[in-house]
PDB file of C-alpha atoms in Angstrom:
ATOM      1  CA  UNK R   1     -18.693  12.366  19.420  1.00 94.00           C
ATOM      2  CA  UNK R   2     -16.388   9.611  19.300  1.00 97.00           C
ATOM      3  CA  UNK R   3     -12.318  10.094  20.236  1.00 97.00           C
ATOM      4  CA  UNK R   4      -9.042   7.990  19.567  1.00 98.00           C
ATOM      5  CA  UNK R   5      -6.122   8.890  21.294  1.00 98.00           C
ATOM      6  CA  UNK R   6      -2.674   8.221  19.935  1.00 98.00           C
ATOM      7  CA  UNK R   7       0.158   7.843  22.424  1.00 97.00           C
ATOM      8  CA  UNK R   8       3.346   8.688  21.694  1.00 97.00           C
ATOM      9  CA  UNK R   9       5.632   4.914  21.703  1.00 96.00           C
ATOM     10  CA  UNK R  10       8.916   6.415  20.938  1.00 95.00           C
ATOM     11  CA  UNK R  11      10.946   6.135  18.060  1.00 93.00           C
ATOM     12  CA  UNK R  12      11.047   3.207  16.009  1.00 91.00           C
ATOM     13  CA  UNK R  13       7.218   2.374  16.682  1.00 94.00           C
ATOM     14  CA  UNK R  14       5.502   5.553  16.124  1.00 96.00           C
ATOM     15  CA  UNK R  15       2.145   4.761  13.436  1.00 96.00           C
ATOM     16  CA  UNK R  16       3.548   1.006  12.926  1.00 95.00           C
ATOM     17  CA  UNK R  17       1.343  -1.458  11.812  1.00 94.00           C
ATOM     18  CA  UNK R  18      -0.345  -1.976  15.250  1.00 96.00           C
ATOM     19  CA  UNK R  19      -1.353   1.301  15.365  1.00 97.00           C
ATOM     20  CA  UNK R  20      -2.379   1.574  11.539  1.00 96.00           C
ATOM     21  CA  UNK R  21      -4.418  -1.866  11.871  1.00 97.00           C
ATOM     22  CA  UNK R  22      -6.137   0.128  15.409  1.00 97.00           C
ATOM     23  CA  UNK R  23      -6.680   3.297  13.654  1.00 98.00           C
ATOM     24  CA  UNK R  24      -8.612   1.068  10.959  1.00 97.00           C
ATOM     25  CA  UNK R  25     -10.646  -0.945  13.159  1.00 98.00           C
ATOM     26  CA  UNK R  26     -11.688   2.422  14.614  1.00 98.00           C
ATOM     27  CA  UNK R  27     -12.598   3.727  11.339  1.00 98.00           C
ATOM     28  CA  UNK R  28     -14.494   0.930  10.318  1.00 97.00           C
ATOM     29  CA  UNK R  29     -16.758   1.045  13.829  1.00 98.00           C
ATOM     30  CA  UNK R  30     -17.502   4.933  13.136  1.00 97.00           C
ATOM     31  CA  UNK R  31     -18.871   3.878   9.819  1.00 95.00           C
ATOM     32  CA  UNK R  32     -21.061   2.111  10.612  1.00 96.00           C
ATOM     33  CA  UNK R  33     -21.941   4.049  13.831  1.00 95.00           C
ATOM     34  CA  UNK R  34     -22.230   7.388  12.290  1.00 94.00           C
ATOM     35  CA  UNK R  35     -20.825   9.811  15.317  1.00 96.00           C
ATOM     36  CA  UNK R  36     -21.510  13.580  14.933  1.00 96.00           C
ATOM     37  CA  UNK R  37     -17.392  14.039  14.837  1.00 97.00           C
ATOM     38  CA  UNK R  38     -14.499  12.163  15.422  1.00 98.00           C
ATOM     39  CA  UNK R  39     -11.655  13.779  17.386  1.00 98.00           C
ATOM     40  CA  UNK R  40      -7.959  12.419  17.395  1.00 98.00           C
ATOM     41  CA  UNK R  41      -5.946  13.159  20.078  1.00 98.00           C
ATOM     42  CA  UNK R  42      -2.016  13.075  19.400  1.00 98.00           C
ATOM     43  CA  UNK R  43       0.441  13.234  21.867  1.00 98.00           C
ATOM     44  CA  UNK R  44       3.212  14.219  21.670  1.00 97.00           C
ATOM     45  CA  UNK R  45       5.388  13.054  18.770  1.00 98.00           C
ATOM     46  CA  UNK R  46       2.942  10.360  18.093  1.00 98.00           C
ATOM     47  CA  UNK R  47       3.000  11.536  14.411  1.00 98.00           C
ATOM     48  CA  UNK R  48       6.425  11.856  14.025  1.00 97.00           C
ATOM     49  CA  UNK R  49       6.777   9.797  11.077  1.00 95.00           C
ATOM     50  CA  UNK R  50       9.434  10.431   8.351  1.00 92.00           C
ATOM     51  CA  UNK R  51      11.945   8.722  10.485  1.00 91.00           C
ATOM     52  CA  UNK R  52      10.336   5.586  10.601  1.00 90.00           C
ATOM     53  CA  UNK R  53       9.800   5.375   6.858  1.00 86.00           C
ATOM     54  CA  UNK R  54      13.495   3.754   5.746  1.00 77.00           C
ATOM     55  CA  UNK R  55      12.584   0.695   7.733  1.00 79.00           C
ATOM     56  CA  UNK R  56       8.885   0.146   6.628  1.00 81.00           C
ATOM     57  CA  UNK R  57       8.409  -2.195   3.919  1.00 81.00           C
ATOM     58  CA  UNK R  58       6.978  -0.609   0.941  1.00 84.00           C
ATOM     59  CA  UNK R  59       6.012  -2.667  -2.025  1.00 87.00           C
ATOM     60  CA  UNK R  60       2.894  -1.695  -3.352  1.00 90.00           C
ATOM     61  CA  UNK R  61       0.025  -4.246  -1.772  1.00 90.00           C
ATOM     62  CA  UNK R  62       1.874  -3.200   2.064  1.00 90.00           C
ATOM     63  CA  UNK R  63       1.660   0.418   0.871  1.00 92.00           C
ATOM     64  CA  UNK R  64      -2.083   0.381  -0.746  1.00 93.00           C
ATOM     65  CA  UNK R  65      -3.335  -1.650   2.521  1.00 93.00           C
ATOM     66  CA  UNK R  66      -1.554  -0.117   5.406  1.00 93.00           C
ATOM     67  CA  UNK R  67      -1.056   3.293   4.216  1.00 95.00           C
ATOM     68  CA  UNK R  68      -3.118   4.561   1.293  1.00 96.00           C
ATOM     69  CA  UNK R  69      -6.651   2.750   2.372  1.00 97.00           C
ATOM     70  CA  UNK R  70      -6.656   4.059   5.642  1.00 97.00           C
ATOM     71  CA  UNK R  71      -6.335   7.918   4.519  1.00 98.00           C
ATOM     72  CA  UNK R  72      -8.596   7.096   1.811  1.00 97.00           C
ATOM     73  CA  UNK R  73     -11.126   6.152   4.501  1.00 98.00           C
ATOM     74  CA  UNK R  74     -10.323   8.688   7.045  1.00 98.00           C
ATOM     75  CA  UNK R  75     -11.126  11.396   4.091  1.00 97.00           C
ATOM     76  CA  UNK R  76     -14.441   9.311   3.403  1.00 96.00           C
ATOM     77  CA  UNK R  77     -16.052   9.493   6.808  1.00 96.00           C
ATOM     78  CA  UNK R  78     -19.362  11.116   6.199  1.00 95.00           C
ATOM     79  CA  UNK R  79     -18.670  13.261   9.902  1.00 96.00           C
ATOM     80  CA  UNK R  80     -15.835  15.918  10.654  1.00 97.00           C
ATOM     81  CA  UNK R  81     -12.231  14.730  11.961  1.00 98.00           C
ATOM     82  CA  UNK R  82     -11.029  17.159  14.413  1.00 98.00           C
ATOM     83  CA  UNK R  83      -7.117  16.569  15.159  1.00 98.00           C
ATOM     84  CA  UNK R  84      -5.389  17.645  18.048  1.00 98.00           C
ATOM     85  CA  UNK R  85      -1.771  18.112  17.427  1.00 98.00           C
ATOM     86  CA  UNK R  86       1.168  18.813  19.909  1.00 97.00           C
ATOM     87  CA  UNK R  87       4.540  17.739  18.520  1.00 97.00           C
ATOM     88  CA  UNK R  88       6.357  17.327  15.254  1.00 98.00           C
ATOM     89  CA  UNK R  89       4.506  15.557  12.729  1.00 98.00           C
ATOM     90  CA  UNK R  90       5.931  13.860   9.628  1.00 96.00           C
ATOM     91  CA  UNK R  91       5.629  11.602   6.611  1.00 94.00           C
ATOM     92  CA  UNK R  92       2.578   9.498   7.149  1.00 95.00           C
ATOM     93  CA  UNK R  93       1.635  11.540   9.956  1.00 97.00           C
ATOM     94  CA  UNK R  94       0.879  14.287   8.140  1.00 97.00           C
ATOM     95  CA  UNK R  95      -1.351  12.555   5.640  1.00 97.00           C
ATOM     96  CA  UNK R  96      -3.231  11.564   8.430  1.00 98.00           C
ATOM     97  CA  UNK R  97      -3.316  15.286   9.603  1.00 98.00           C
ATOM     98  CA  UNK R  98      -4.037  16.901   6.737  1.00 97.00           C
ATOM     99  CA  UNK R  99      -6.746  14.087   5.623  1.00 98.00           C
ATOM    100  CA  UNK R 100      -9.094  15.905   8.584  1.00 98.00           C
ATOM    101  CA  UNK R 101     -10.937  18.801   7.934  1.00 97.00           C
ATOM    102  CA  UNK R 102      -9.719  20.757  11.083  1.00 97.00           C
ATOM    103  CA  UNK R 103      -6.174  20.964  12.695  1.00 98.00           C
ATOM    104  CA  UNK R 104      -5.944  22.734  15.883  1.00 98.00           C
ATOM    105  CA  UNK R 105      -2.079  22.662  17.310  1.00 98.00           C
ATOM    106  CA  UNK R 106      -0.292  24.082  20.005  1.00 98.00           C
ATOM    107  CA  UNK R 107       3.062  26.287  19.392  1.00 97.00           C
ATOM    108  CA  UNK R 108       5.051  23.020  20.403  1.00 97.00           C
ATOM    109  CA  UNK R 109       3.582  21.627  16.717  1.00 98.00           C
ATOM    110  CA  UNK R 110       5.776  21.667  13.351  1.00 98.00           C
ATOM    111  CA  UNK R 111       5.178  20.100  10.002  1.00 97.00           C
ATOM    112  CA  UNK R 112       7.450  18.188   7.742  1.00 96.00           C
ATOM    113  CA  UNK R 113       7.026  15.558   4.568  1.00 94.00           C
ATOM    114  CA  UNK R 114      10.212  13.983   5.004  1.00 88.00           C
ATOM    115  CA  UNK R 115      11.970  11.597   2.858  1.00 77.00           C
ATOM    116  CA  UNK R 116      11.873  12.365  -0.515  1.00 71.00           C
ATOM    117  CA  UNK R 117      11.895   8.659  -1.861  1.00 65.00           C
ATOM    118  CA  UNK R 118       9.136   7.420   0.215  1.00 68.00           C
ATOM    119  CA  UNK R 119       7.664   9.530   2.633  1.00 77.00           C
ATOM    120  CA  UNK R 120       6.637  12.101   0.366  1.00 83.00           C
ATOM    121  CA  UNK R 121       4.567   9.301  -1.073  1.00 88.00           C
ATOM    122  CA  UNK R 122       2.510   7.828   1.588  1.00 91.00           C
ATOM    123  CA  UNK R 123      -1.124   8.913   2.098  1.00 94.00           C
ATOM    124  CA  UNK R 124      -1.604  11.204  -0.792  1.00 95.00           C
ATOM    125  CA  UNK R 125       0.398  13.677   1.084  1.00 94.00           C
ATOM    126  CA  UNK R 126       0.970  16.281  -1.717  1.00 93.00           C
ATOM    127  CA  UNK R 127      -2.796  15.852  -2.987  1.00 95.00           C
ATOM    128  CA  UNK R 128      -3.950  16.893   0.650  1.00 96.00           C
ATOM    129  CA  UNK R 129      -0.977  19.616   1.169  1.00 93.00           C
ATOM    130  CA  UNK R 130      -2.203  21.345  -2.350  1.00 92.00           C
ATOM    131  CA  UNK R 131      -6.298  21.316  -0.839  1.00 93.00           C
ATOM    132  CA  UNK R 132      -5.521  22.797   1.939  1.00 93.00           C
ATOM    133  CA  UNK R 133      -2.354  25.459   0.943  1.00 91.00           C
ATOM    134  CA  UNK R 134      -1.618  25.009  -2.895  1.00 87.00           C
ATOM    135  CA  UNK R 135       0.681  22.981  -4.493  1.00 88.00           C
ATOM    136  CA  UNK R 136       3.877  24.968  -3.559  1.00 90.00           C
ATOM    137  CA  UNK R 137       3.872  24.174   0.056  1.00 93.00           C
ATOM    138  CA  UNK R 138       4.131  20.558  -0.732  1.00 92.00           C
ATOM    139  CA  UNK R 139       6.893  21.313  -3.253  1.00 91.00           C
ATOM    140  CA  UNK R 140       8.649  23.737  -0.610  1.00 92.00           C
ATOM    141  CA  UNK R 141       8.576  20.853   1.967  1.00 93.00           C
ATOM    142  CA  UNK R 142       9.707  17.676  -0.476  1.00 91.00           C
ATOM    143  CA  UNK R 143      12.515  18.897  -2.072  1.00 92.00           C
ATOM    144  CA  UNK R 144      13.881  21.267   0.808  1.00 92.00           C
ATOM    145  CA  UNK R 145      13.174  18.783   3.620  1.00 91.00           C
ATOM    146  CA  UNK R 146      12.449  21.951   5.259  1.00 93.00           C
ATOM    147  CA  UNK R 147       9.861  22.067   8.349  1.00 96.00           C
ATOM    148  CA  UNK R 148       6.871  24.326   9.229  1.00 97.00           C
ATOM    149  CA  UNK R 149       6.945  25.769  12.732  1.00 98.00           C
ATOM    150  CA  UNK R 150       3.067  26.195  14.012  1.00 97.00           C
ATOM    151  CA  UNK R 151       2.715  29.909  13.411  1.00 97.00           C
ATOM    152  CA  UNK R 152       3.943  29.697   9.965  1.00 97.00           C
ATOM    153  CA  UNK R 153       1.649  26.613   9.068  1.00 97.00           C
ATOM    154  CA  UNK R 154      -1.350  28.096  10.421  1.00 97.00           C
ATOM    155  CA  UNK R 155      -0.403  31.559   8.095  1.00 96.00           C
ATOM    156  CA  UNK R 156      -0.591  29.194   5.531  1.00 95.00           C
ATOM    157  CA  UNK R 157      -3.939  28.322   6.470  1.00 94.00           C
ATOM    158  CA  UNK R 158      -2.782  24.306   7.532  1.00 97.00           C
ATOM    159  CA  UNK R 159      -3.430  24.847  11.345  1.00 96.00           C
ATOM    160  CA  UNK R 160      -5.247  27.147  14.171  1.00 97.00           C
ATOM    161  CA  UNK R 161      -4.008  27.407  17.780  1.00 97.00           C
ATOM    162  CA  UNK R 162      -5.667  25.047  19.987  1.00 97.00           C
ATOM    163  CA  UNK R 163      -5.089  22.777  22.597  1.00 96.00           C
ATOM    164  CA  UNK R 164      -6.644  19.514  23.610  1.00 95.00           C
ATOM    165  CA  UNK R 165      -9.588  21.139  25.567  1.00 97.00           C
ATOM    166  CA  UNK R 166     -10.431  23.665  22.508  1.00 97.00           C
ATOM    167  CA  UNK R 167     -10.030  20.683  19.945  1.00 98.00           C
ATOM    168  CA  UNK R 168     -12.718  18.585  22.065  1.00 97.00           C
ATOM    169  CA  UNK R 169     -14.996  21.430  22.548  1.00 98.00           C
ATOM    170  CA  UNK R 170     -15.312  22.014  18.660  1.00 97.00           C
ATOM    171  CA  UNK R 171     -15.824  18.706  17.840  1.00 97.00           C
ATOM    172  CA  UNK R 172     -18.471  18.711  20.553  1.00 97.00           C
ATOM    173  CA  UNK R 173     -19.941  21.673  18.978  1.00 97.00           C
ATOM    174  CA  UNK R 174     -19.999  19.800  15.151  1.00 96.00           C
ATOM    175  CA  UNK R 175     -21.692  16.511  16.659  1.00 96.00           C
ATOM    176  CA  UNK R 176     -24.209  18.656  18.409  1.00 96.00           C
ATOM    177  CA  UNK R 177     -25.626  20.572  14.714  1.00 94.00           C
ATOM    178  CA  UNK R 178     -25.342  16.624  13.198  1.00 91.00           C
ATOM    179  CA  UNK R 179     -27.261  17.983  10.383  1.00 93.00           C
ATOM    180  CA  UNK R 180     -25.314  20.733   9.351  1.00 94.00           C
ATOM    181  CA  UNK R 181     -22.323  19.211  10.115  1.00 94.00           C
ATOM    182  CA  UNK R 182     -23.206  16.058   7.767  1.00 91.00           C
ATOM    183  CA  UNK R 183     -23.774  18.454   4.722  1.00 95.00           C
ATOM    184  CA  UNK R 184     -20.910  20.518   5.019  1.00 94.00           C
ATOM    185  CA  UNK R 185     -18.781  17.469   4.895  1.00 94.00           C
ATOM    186  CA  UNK R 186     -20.421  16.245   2.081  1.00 94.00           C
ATOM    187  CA  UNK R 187     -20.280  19.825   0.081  1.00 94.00           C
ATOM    188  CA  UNK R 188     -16.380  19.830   0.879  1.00 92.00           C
ATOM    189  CA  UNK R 189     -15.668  16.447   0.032  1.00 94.00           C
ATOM    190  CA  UNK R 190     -17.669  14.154  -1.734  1.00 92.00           C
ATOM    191  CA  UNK R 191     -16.732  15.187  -5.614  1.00 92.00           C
ATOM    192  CA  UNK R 192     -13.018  15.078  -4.051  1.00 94.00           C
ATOM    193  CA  UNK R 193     -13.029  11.453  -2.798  1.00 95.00           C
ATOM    194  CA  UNK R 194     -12.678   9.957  -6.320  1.00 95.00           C
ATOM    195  CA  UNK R 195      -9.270  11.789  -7.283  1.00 96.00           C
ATOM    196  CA  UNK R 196      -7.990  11.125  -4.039  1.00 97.00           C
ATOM    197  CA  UNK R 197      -8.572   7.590  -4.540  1.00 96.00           C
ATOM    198  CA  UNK R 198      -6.795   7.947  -7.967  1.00 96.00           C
ATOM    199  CA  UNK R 199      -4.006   9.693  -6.853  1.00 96.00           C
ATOM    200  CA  UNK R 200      -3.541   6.970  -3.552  1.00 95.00           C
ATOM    201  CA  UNK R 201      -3.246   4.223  -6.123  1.00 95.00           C
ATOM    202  CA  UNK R 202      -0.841   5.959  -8.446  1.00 94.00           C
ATOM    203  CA  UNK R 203       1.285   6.853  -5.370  1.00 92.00           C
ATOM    204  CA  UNK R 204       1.692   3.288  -4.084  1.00 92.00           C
ATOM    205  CA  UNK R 205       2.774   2.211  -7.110  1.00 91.00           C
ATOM    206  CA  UNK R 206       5.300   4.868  -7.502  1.00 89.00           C
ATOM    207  CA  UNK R 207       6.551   4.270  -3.767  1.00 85.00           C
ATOM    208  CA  UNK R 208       7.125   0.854  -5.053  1.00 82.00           C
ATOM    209  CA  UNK R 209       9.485   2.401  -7.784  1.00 84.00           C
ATOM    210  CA  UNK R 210      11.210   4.528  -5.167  1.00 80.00           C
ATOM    211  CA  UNK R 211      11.826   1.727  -2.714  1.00 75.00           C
ATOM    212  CA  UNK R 212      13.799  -0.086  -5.778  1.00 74.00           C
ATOM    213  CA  UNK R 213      10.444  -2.208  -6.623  1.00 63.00           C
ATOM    214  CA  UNK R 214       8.462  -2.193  -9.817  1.00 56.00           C
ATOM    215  CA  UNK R 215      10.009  -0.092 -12.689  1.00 52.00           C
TER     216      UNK R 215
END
């Protein structure tokens, strides 16, 4: 099992590109590696996104290369992601979150898209919120700006209750059956990678709209 633990910076620096560019030289090494699971660890309001967004630069290339490749290849990895979530997460954040195929959060957690011009559009974010709770979640959250308290995101089937020591214990218990682990990641995801990349290229492009780019 391999872990990567994402400390909380403060605002203004929470997932920059040093973190992104970490994140995707982590990615790359489990590739080729092949762990049993990957767990990420996120303290905090590490994840706390959607106020970062308005600063970020957002024309399409910076969008397709620091945003939209990395959740392409977090959904690809052939093992489970296990996230461990404590804190608000937001925008790109929950891309990230919801690109791993088990969220375990403690009551402190909430869930929000943010920004309707740009946040919304980062990391496939409504693709991932329709998997895993249907379309009108993601439509709920992006036009309301409304946010998801713990115990109403795991009703919705988004999250279970778990702490740090639970999350590492089940991703223990996925590298262990490597086997059976392997093949339910590939039943679950493999004819879904394609669209996802299909939908992370049409959503840089129209991030580059919303940031006053491209027309």
């Amino acid at each position: 099992m391999s872990e990567f633990v994402f400390d909380d910076p403060g605002a203004g620096r929470r997932l920059d590109e040093d973190v992104r560019t970490a994140l995707a030289k982590e990615i790359r090494g489990w590739r080729r590696a092949a762990p049993g699971a990957v767990l990420l660890r996120v303290r905090g309001d590490a994840w706390h996104h959607a106020p970062e967004v308005g600063a970020a630069a957002l024309d399409r290339d910076r969008v397709d290369a620091g945003y939209q490749t990395l959740v392409k290849d977090l959904f690809g990895l052939a093992c489970p992601v296990v996230v461990a979530l404590d804190g608000r997460v937001s925008g790109f954040g929950l891309a990230l979150a919801l690109a791993a195929d088990v969220r375990l959060a403690t009551e402190r957690t909430t869930l929000a898209v943010g920004d309707l011009k740009a946040a919304a559009l980062l990391g496939g974010t409504g693709w991932l919120l329709g998997r895993a709770s249907g379309t009108g979640t993601f439509a709920q959250l992006a036009w309301t700006g409304e946010t998801l308290p713990a115990g109403e995101a795991a009703r919705r089937g988004l999250l279970s209750p778990g702490d740090d020591d639970a999350a590492r214990a089940l991703a223990d218990r996925l590298a262990a059956d490597l086997a059976g682990s392997s093949a339910l990641k590939r039943a679950l995801t493999t004819r879904q990678r394609g669209e996802l990349e299909t939908v992370l290229d049409y959503e840089a492009w129209l991030a580059d709209v919303a940031a006053g780019g491209a027309a």
